[in-house]
Amino acid sequence: MYHKFDVVIVGSGGAGLMAAMQLPNASVAVLTKVYPTRSHTGAAQGGVAAALGNQEEDHWKWHMYDTVKGGDYLVDQPAAEVLTREAIDAVYELEHRGLPFNRTDDGRIDQRRFGGHTRNYGEGPVRRSCYAADRTGHMILQTMYQSAIKNEVRFFNEFLVLDLLVNDGQACGVVALEIKTGEIHTFHGKAILFATGGYGRAWRVTSNAFACMGDGMSIAYRRGVPLQDMEMYQFHPTGIYKVGVLLSEAARGEGGKLLNGKGEYFMERYMPTLKDLAPRDIVSRCIVQEIKDGNGIDGKDYVYLDVRHLGAQKIAEKLPDITDFARNYLGVEPITEPVPIQPTAHYAMGGIPTDIDARVVIDPQWTPMPGFYAAGEVACVSVHGANRLGTNSLVDLIVFGRRAGKHMATFIAENSHVPLPDNHEEYSREYIDHLYSSTGGESAAHIRSELQNEMIDNVFVERTDAGLRHALDQIAGLQEAYKGVQLQDKGKRFNTELMEAVELGFLLDCSEATIHGALARTESRGAHFRLDYEKRDDVNWLKHTLAYRGTKAHDVRLDYKDVILIDDPIFKPKERKY
């Protein structure tokens, strides 16, 4: 089945919907494999960062400094300036669209502290996070989905995208599987935006929804687009023990503390200034170190998040969702008991490389692929560098989703539809037909489980050469096993086993690129911590990794491009101290 639109957006989370809002005079299709308000943006809890200064003095340049420093200087600094300058207008746009932010007594947007956000270039914590209780992402989704319906955006719910269509170097459409019927559809557009989120399901313990399978990254990777800085994957310090569901940094922003098996609030020893509100990569490593030192709870591999001292009223008003998670998943009452937590796979700083207008770039020379855009977690602008600060994900979505929409509005006004390539559905049909007809006897669920175990064992908070090489060998074996995946369900309608098999291929691609980048980067920077190379090495590694899919099986070609710095001594790379 054939569909034609001015703009085709893949993904209905914050970035995709924010882009759609900028296109009131265009025909826009939004493809999503889940119902729009079930997109993973809805899981974001703590807030969206913007230097409004509603609670205390704040400036966008302080926010920029924190973003660059928090990212361990792998941040492209002009992009960080765009992020922090435009965050203010983007938040007010959400407010004007009806987002119900918490309010100060005089009616302005309320703000609270969050990890790594400081006043006056690192002097101490600042209230910068604009929030709606601890369900800010949920409120963003609901608000923007309502606006999209009002603007008559056309939604194609429960469509799984299989391929990006490129003709003579220009993106011109996508091919998708309609989950309800099993039919293949082609979507023809002048501009294509990928806003498909991350790939956290590659790890066994993760905060990510089951939909976060790396779809957009893998599809672009298979079409020759590099993936940037994939070794930079964030492990959030406070996931529910064994489950991985996130307990937001908002808990620590409101005054919650981390407690070890000796009853010590141990972050004060590691980070005397920011304490529990240090950047996430640092807090996660501190937790791992406490566990290695035998200070886990009862000698086990977890510590406590303690909010008891906040009181029942504050917990109910400011942290309703995350305390319910503790009750539902662990049977723990946070008002009277500390909550068991451990680091959990959370966020991809890397992804499809883009410029500040969300145009996808395909080489170290920043050459754009005409008609192809990416925004949100699937993209790497790079504003997060080696470690994202809390609340900078939602501001990334709204700032660069908005910039993508505005640039696409100009692009579609100046360009016509490029013809689709010949036999444009052939790859997708052969891929699906192979999965249906395979008699290889391999189980997608078993391969996925093996992948997740390997990633949590060897590509986690701490990494080594031996562990990464083991992971690389295992991934190669799993890629071979994947060729023999056999479906038990041969039906066409709502075949979730088929979906899981396709998504497993996406996860394997993303994991492969991650491990290659991590093995090559012989330094520690941000979330990438090597026990065998514990120091940051700006001389050799102040550069972005570009991973290209090779022509042979399991072959990944790595290239590099410079980090863009600005001429201001405040932002010159230096040691991170908090």
mmCIF file of N, CA, C and O in Angstrom, residues 160 162 176-184 427-442 444 482-502:
data_model
loop_
_atom_site.group_PDB
_atom_site.id
_atom_site.type_symbol
_atom_site.label_atom_id
_atom_site.label_comp_id
_atom_site.label_asym_id
_atom_site.label_seq_id
_atom_site.Cartn_x
_atom_site.Cartn_y
_atom_site.Cartn_z
ATOM 1 N N LEU A 160 5.426 -0.861 12.244
ATOM 2 C CA LEU A 160 6.842 -1.116 12.530
ATOM 3 C C LEU A 160 7.663 -0.799 11.286
ATOM 4 O O LEU A 160 7.544 -1.488 10.260
ATOM 5 N N LEU A 162 10.647 -0.758 8.738
ATOM 6 C CA LEU A 162 11.644 -1.770 8.398
ATOM 7 C C LEU A 162 12.821 -1.218 7.611
ATOM 8 O O LEU A 162 13.919 -1.767 7.674
ATOM 9 N N ALA A 176 7.184 0.112 5.948
ATOM 10 C CA ALA A 176 6.751 -0.290 7.285
ATOM 11 C C ALA A 176 5.813 -1.486 7.216
ATOM 12 O O ALA A 176 5.120 -1.705 6.213
ATOM 13 N N LEU A 177 5.800 -2.236 8.303
ATOM 14 C CA LEU A 177 4.897 -3.373 8.473
ATOM 15 C C LEU A 177 3.722 -2.927 9.335
ATOM 16 O O LEU A 177 3.911 -2.420 10.444
ATOM 17 N N GLU A 178 2.500 -3.118 8.828
ATOM 18 C CA GLU A 178 1.320 -2.838 9.639
ATOM 19 C C GLU A 178 1.087 -4.034 10.564
ATOM 20 O O GLU A 178 0.800 -5.140 10.102
ATOM 21 N N ILE A 179 1.247 -3.816 11.843
ATOM 22 C CA ILE A 179 1.206 -4.919 12.805
ATOM 23 C C ILE A 179 -0.179 -5.579 12.818
ATOM 24 O O ILE A 179 -0.289 -6.804 12.952
ATOM 25 N N LYS A 180 -1.211 -4.801 12.645
ATOM 26 C CA LYS A 180 -2.578 -5.334 12.703
ATOM 27 C C LYS A 180 -2.853 -6.355 11.617
ATOM 28 O O LYS A 180 -3.538 -7.364 11.838
ATOM 29 N N THR A 181 -2.308 -6.122 10.402
ATOM 30 C CA THR A 181 -2.645 -6.961 9.251
ATOM 31 C C THR A 181 -1.470 -7.762 8.701
ATOM 32 O O THR A 181 -1.681 -8.722 7.949
ATOM 33 N N GLY A 182 -0.237 -7.359 9.018
ATOM 34 C CA GLY A 182 0.932 -8.001 8.428
ATOM 35 C C GLY A 182 1.258 -7.496 7.041
ATOM 36 O O GLY A 182 2.150 -8.031 6.374
ATOM 37 N N GLU A 183 0.562 -6.441 6.589
ATOM 38 C CA GLU A 183 0.791 -5.894 5.248
ATOM 39 C C GLU A 183 1.991 -4.941 5.241
ATOM 40 O O GLU A 183 2.295 -4.286 6.236
ATOM 41 N N ILE A 184 2.647 -4.864 4.079
ATOM 42 C CA ILE A 184 3.764 -3.938 3.880
ATOM 43 C C ILE A 184 3.237 -2.644 3.270
ATOM 44 O O ILE A 184 2.462 -2.661 2.311
ATOM 45 N N TYR A 427 13.711 -5.326 -0.306
ATOM 46 C CA TYR A 427 14.492 -5.693 0.879
ATOM 47 C C TYR A 427 13.581 -6.078 2.040
ATOM 48 O O TYR A 427 13.780 -7.111 2.701
ATOM 49 N N SER A 428 12.563 -5.259 2.299
ATOM 50 C CA SER A 428 11.680 -5.499 3.441
ATOM 51 C C SER A 428 10.885 -6.784 3.267
ATOM 52 O O SER A 428 10.727 -7.569 4.222
ATOM 53 N N ARG A 429 10.385 -7.014 2.061
ATOM 54 C CA ARG A 429 9.607 -8.230 1.825
ATOM 55 C C ARG A 429 10.479 -9.479 1.953
ATOM 56 O O ARG A 429 10.052 -10.489 2.537
ATOM 57 N N GLU A 430 11.680 -9.414 1.435
ATOM 58 C CA GLU A 430 12.587 -10.563 1.554
ATOM 59 C C GLU A 430 12.954 -10.814 3.013
ATOM 60 O O GLU A 430 13.051 -11.973 3.444
ATOM 61 N N TYR A 431 13.150 -9.765 3.767
ATOM 62 C CA TYR A 431 13.500 -9.880 5.188
ATOM 63 C C TYR A 431 12.379 -10.586 5.960
ATOM 64 O O TYR A 431 12.606 -11.543 6.713
ATOM 65 N N ILE A 432 11.151 -10.109 5.757
ATOM 66 C CA ILE A 432 10.003 -10.707 6.451
ATOM 67 C C ILE A 432 9.753 -12.130 5.962
ATOM 68 O O ILE A 432 9.493 -13.046 6.763
ATOM 69 N N ASP A 433 9.844 -12.336 4.653
ATOM 70 C CA ASP A 433 9.630 -13.689 4.113
ATOM 71 C C ASP A 433 10.655 -14.676 4.665
ATOM 72 O O ASP A 433 10.335 -15.832 4.957
ATOM 73 N N HIS A 434 11.904 -14.218 4.833
ATOM 74 C CA HIS A 434 12.938 -15.101 5.385
ATOM 75 C C HIS A 434 12.585 -15.524 6.813
ATOM 76 O O HIS A 434 12.741 -16.699 7.179
ATOM 77 N N LEU A 435 12.113 -14.568 7.612
ATOM 78 C CA LEU A 435 11.750 -14.911 8.991
ATOM 79 C C LEU A 435 10.590 -15.900 9.036
ATOM 80 O O LEU A 435 10.575 -16.822 9.863
ATOM 81 N N TYR A 436 9.633 -15.730 8.148
ATOM 82 C CA TYR A 436 8.485 -16.656 8.119
ATOM 83 C C TYR A 436 8.899 -18.058 7.648
ATOM 84 O O TYR A 436 8.378 -19.066 8.136
ATOM 85 N N SER A 437 9.826 -18.131 6.709
ATOM 86 C CA SER A 437 10.154 -19.419 6.090
ATOM 87 C C SER A 437 11.337 -20.129 6.746
ATOM 88 O O SER A 437 11.600 -21.302 6.464
ATOM 89 N N SER A 438 12.056 -19.441 7.640
ATOM 90 C CA SER A 438 13.258 -20.017 8.237
ATOM 91 C C SER A 438 12.953 -21.304 9.011
ATOM 92 O O SER A 438 11.969 -21.397 9.742
ATOM 93 N N THR A 439 13.850 -22.279 8.851
ATOM 94 C CA THR A 439 13.754 -23.531 9.613
ATOM 95 C C THR A 439 15.035 -23.739 10.429
ATOM 96 O O THR A 439 15.414 -24.868 10.746
ATOM 97 N N GLY A 440 15.696 -22.633 10.765
ATOM 98 C CA GLY A 440 16.987 -22.702 11.458
ATOM 99 C C GLY A 440 16.910 -23.168 12.893
ATOM 100 O O GLY A 440 17.929 -23.543 13.487
ATOM 101 N N GLY A 441 15.722 -23.098 13.493
ATOM 102 C CA GLY A 441 15.530 -23.624 14.834
ATOM 103 C C GLY A 441 15.992 -22.719 15.968
ATOM 104 O O GLY A 441 15.908 -23.113 17.138
ATOM 105 N N GLU A 442 16.475 -21.515 15.650
ATOM 106 C CA GLU A 442 16.951 -20.607 16.702
ATOM 107 C C GLU A 442 15.785 -19.785 17.269
ATOM 108 O O GLU A 442 14.869 -19.392 16.545
ATOM 109 N N ALA A 444 14.430 -16.354 18.950
ATOM 110 C CA ALA A 444 14.750 -14.940 19.125
ATOM 111 C C ALA A 444 14.812 -14.579 20.604
ATOM 112 O O ALA A 444 15.679 -13.820 21.034
ATOM 113 N N TYR A 482 21.317 -15.459 14.777
ATOM 114 C CA TYR A 482 20.142 -14.691 14.364
ATOM 115 C C TYR A 482 19.681 -15.061 12.950
ATOM 116 O O TYR A 482 18.486 -15.022 12.642
ATOM 117 N N LYS A 483 20.636 -15.434 12.100
ATOM 118 C CA LYS A 483 20.272 -15.824 10.724
ATOM 119 C C LYS A 483 19.361 -17.049 10.708
ATOM 120 O O LYS A 483 18.650 -17.278 9.722
ATOM 121 N N GLY A 484 19.409 -17.834 11.782
ATOM 122 C CA GLY A 484 18.587 -19.043 11.832
ATOM 123 C C GLY A 484 17.367 -18.921 12.714
ATOM 124 O O GLY A 484 16.763 -19.944 13.096
ATOM 125 N N VAL A 485 16.958 -17.696 13.059
ATOM 126 C CA VAL A 485 15.770 -17.515 13.900
ATOM 127 C C VAL A 485 14.545 -18.099 13.193
ATOM 128 O O VAL A 485 14.301 -17.829 12.009
ATOM 129 N N GLN A 486 13.796 -18.887 13.923
ATOM 130 C CA GLN A 486 12.610 -19.557 13.373
ATOM 131 C C GLN A 486 11.382 -19.145 14.173
ATOM 132 O O GLN A 486 11.401 -19.148 15.405
ATOM 133 N N LEU A 487 10.329 -18.765 13.476
ATOM 134 C CA LEU A 487 9.085 -18.360 14.120
ATOM 135 C C LEU A 487 8.186 -19.567 14.367
ATOM 136 O O LEU A 487 8.040 -20.432 13.496
ATOM 137 N N GLN A 488 7.566 -19.594 15.523
ATOM 138 C CA GLN A 488 6.529 -20.592 15.777
ATOM 139 C C GLN A 488 5.172 -20.104 15.294
ATOM 140 O O GLN A 488 4.338 -20.890 14.838
ATOM 141 N N ASP A 489 4.954 -18.791 15.404
ATOM 142 C CA ASP A 489 3.696 -18.192 14.959
ATOM 143 C C ASP A 489 3.847 -17.757 13.501
ATOM 144 O O ASP A 489 4.628 -16.862 13.184
ATOM 145 N N LYS A 490 3.103 -18.386 12.620
ATOM 146 C CA LYS A 490 3.175 -18.061 11.184
ATOM 147 C C LYS A 490 2.041 -17.132 10.746
ATOM 148 O O LYS A 490 1.879 -16.856 9.560
ATOM 149 N N GLY A 491 1.264 -16.650 11.692
ATOM 150 C CA GLY A 491 0.144 -15.784 11.350
ATOM 151 C C GLY A 491 0.586 -14.394 10.937
ATOM 152 O O GLY A 491 1.725 -13.976 11.189
ATOM 153 N N LYS A 492 -0.311 -13.659 10.313
ATOM 154 C CA LYS A 492 -0.014 -12.312 9.832
ATOM 155 C C LYS A 492 -0.493 -11.234 10.802
ATOM 156 O O LYS A 492 0.133 -10.186 10.943
ATOM 157 N N ARG A 493 -1.608 -11.451 11.468
ATOM 158 C CA ARG A 493 -2.237 -10.417 12.285
ATOM 159 C C ARG A 493 -1.628 -10.378 13.688
ATOM 160 O O ARG A 493 -1.564 -11.399 14.367
ATOM 161 N N PHE A 494 -1.177 -9.204 14.087
ATOM 162 C CA PHE A 494 -0.608 -8.992 15.420
ATOM 163 C C PHE A 494 0.401 -10.078 15.791
ATOM 164 O O PHE A 494 0.326 -10.659 16.879
ATOM 165 N N ASN A 495 1.317 -10.342 14.882
ATOM 166 C CA ASN A 495 2.330 -11.359 15.147
ATOM 167 C C ASN A 495 3.470 -10.727 15.946
ATOM 168 O O ASN A 495 4.445 -10.204 15.398
ATOM 169 N N THR A 496 3.332 -10.766 17.272
ATOM 170 C CA THR A 496 4.336 -10.133 18.130
ATOM 171 C C THR A 496 5.658 -10.891 18.112
ATOM 172 O O THR A 496 6.715 -10.302 18.362
ATOM 173 N N GLU A 497 5.622 -12.183 17.808
ATOM 174 C CA GLU A 497 6.878 -12.930 17.694
ATOM 175 C C GLU A 497 7.689 -12.426 16.506
ATOM 176 O O GLU A 497 8.920 -12.296 16.585
ATOM 177 N N LEU A 498 7.017 -12.124 15.408
ATOM 178 C CA LEU A 498 7.690 -11.546 14.244
ATOM 179 C C LEU A 498 8.297 -10.193 14.609
ATOM 180 O O LEU A 498 9.460 -9.901 14.264
ATOM 181 N N MET A 499 7.531 -9.353 15.309
ATOM 182 C CA MET A 499 8.046 -8.042 15.740
ATOM 183 C C MET A 499 9.311 -8.196 16.573
ATOM 184 O O MET A 499 10.310 -7.499 16.359
ATOM 185 N N GLU A 500 9.275 -9.127 17.527
ATOM 186 C CA GLU A 500 10.423 -9.315 18.404
ATOM 187 C C GLU A 500 11.641 -9.808 17.640
ATOM 188 O O GLU A 500 12.779 -9.439 17.962
ATOM 189 N N ALA A 501 11.423 -10.609 16.616
ATOM 190 C CA ALA A 501 12.542 -11.093 15.800
ATOM 191 C C ALA A 501 13.176 -9.939 15.019
ATOM 192 O O ALA A 501 14.412 -9.827 14.939
ATOM 193 N N VAL A 502 12.338 -9.079 14.450
ATOM 194 C CA VAL A 502 12.855 -7.926 13.717
ATOM 195 C C VAL A 502 13.620 -7.003 14.668
ATOM 196 O O VAL A 502 14.732 -6.544 14.378
#
